[in-house]
PDB file of C-alpha atoms and ligand atoms in Angstrom:
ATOM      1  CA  UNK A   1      35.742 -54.260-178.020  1.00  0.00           C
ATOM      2  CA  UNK A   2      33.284 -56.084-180.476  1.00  0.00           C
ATOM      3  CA  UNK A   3      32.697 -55.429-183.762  1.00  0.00           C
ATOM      4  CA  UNK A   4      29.332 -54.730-183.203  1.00  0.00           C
ATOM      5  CA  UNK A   5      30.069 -51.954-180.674  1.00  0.00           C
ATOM      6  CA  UNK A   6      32.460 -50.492-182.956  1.00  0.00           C
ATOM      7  CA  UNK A   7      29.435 -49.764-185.163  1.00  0.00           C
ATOM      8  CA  UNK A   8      27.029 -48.901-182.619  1.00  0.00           C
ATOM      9  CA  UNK A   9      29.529 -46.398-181.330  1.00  0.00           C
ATOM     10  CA  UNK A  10      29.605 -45.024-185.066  1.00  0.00           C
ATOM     11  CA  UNK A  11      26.097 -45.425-185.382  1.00  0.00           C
ATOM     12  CA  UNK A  12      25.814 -42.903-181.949  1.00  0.00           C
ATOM     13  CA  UNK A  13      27.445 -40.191-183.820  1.00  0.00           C
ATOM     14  CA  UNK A  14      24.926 -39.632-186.306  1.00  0.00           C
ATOM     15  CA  UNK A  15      22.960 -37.640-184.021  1.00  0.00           C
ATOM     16  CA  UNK A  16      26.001 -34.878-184.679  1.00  0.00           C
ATOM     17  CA  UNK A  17      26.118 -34.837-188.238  1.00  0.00           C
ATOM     18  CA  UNK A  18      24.183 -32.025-188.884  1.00  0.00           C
ATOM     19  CA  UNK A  19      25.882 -30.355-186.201  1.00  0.00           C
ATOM     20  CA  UNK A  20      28.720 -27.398-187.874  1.00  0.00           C
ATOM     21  CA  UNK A  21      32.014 -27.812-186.467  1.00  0.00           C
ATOM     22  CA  UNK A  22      32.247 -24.759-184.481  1.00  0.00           C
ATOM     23  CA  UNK A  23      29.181 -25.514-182.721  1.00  0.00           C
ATOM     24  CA  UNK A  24      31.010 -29.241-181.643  1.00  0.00           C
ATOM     25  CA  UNK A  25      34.317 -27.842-180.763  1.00  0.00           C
ATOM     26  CA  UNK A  26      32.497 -24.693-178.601  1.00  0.00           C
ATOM     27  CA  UNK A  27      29.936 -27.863-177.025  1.00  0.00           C
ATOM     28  CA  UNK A  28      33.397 -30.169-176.052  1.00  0.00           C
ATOM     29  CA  UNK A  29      35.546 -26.138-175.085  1.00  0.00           C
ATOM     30  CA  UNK A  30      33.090 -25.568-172.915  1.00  0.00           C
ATOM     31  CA  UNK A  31      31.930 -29.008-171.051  1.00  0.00           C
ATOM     32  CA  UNK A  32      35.138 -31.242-171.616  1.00  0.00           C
ATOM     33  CA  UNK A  33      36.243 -32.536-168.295  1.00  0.00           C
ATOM     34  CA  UNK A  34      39.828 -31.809-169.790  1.00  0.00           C
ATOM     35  CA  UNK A  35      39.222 -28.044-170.061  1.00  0.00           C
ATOM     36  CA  UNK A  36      37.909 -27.911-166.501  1.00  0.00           C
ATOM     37  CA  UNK A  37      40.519 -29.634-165.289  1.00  0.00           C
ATOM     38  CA  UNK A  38      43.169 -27.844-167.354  1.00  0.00           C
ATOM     39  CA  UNK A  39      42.010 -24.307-166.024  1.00  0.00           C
ATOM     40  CA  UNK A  40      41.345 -25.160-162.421  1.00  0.00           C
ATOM     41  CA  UNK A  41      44.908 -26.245-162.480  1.00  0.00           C
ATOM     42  CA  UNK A  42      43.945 -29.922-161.918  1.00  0.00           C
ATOM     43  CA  UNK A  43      45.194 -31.652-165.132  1.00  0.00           C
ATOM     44  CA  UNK A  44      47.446 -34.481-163.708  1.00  0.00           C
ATOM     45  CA  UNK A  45      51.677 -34.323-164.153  1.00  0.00           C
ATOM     46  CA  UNK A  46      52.182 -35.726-168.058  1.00  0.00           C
ATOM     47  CA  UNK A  47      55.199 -38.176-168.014  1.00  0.00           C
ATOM     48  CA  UNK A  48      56.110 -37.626-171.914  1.00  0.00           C
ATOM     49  CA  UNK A  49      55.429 -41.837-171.914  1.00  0.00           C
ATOM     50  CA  UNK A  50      52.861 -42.203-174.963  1.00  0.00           C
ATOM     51  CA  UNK A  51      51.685 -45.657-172.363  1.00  0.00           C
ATOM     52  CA  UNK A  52      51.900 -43.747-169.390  1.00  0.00           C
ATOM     53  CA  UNK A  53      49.969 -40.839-169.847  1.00  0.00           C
ATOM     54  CA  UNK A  54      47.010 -42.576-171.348  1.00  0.00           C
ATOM     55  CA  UNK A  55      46.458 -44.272-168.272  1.00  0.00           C
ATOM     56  CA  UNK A  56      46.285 -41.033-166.686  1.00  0.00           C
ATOM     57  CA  UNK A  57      43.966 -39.231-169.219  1.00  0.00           C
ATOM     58  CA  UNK A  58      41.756 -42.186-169.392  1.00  0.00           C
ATOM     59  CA  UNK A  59      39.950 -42.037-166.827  1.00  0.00           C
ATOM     60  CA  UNK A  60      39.466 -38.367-167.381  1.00  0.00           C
ATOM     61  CA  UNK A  61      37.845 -38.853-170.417  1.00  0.00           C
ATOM     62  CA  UNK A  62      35.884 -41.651-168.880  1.00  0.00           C
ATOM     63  CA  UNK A  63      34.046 -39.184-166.779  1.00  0.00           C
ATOM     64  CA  UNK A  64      33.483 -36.900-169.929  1.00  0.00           C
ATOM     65  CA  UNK A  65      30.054 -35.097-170.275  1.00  0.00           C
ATOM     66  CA  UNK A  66      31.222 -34.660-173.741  1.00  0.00           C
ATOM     67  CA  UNK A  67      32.772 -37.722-174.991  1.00  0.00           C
ATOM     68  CA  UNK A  68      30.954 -38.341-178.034  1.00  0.00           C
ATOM     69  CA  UNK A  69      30.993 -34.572-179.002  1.00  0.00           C
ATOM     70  CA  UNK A  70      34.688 -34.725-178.476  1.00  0.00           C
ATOM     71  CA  UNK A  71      35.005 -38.016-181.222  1.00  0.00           C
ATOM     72  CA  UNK A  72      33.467 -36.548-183.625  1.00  0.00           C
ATOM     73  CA  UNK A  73      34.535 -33.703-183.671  1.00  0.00           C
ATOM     74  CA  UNK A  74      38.196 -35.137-183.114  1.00  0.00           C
ATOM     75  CA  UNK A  75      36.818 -37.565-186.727  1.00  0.00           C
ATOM     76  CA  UNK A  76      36.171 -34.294-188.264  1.00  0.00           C
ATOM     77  CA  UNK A  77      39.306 -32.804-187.486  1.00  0.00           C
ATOM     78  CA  UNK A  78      41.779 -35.794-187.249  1.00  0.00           C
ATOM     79  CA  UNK A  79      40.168 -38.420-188.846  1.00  0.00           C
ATOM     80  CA  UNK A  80      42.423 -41.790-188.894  1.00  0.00           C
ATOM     81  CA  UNK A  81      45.615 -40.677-187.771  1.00  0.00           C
ATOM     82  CA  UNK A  82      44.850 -39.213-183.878  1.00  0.00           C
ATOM     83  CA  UNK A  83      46.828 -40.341-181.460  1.00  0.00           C
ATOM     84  CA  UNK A  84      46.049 -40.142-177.893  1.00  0.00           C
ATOM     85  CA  UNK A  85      42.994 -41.015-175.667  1.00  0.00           C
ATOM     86  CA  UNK A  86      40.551 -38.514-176.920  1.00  0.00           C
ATOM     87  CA  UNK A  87      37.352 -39.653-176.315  1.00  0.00           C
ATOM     88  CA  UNK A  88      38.264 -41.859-174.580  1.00  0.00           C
ATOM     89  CA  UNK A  89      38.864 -44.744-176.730  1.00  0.00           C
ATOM     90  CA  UNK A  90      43.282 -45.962-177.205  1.00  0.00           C
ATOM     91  CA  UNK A  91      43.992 -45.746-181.476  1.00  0.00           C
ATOM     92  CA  UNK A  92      43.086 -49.617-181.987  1.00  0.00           C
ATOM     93  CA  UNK A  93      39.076 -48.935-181.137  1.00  0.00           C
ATOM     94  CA  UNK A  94      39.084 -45.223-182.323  1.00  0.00           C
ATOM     95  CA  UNK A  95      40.562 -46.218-185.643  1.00  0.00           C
ATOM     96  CA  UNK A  96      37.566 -49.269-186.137  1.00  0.00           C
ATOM     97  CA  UNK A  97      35.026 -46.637-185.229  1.00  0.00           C
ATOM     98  CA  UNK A  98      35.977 -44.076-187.305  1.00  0.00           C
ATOM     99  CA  UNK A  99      36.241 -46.665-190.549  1.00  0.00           C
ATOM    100  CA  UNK A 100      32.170 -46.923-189.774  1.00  0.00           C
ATOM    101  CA  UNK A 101      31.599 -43.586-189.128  1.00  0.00           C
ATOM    102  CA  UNK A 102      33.645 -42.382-192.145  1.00  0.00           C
ATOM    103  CA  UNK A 103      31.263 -45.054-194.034  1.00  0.00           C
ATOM    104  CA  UNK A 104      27.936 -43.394-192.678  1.00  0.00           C
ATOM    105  CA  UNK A 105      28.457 -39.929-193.487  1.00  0.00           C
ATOM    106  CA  UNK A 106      28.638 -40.957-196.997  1.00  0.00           C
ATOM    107  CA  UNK A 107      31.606 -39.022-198.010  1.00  0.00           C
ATOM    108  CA  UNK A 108      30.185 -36.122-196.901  1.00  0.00           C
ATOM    109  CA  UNK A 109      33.117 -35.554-194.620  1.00  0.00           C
ATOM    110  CA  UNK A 110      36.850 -35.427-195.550  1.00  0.00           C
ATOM    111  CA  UNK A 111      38.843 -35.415-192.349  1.00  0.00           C
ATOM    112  CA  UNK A 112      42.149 -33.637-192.518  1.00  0.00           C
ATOM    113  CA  UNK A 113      44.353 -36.657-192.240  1.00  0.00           C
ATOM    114  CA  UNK A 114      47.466 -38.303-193.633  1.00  0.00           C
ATOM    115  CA  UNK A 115      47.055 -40.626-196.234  1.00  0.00           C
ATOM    116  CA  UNK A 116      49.477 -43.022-195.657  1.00  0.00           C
ATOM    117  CA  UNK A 117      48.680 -43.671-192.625  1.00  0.00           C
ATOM    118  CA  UNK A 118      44.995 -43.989-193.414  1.00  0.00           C
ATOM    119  CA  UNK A 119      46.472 -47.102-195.638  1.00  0.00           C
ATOM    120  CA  UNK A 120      45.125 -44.626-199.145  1.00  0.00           C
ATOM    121  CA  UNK A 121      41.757 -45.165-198.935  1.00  0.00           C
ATOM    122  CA  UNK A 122      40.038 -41.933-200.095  1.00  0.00           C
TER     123      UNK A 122
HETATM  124  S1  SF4 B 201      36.586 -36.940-173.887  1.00  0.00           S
HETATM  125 FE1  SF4 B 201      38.597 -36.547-172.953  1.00  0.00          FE
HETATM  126  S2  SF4 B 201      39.745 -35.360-174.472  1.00  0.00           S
HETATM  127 FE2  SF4 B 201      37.564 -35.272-175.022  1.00  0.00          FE
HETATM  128  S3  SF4 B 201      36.795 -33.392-174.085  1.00  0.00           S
HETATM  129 FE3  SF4 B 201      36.397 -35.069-172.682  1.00  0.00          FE
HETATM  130  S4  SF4 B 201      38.153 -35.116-171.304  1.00  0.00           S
HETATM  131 FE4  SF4 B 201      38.746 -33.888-173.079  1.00  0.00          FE
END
């Protein structure tokens, strides 16, 4: 992925800003293709293999009505140091988007996250 569409991915999020957390996590609860799934009984057989099983979510998420909903509100809650698919990018992308979308809310939003692995930036 590009630099550039690391920020324009960032720069899609804006449009949730305003947007009060329960009102994203109710949005992603009730349209996530992973909470279908999970109560029709469809979510696939997890391995316990970090590698394995994000082949399997991913395209899952891929077919996500929600997927933006779900990363920000996954920034909000997680911020830097999420692990998993979620939304549906792998940690390399997620972790260059959310450094620009941390950067356009201004500060405004202090994800719950752990500050050495966000490398102590504040
Ligand atoms: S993007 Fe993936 S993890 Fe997020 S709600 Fe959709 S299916 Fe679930």
């Amino acid at each position: 992925m590009t630099e550039h569409k690391y920020t324009e991915m960032a720069a899609e999020l804006d449009v949730f800003a305003s947007l009060a957390d329960d009102e994203l996590s109710e949005a992603v609860r009730r349209a996530g293709s992973c909470g279908w799934l999970y109560t029709s009984g469809g979510m696939p057989e997890w391995t316990g293999d970090d590698r394995a099983d994000r082949e399997l979510a991913a395209p899952i998420c891929a077919a996500c009505p929600v997927q933006r909903e779900c990363l920000e509100s996954e920034f909000r809650t997680h911020g830097y140091a999420l692990s998993g698919v979620w939304g549906p990018l792998a940690e390399d992308d997620r972790r260059a988007v959310f450094l620009r979308w941390l950067d356009r809310r201004d500060g405004t939003v202090v994800p719950d996250r752990d500050d050495a692995e966000f490398g102590g930036q504040p």
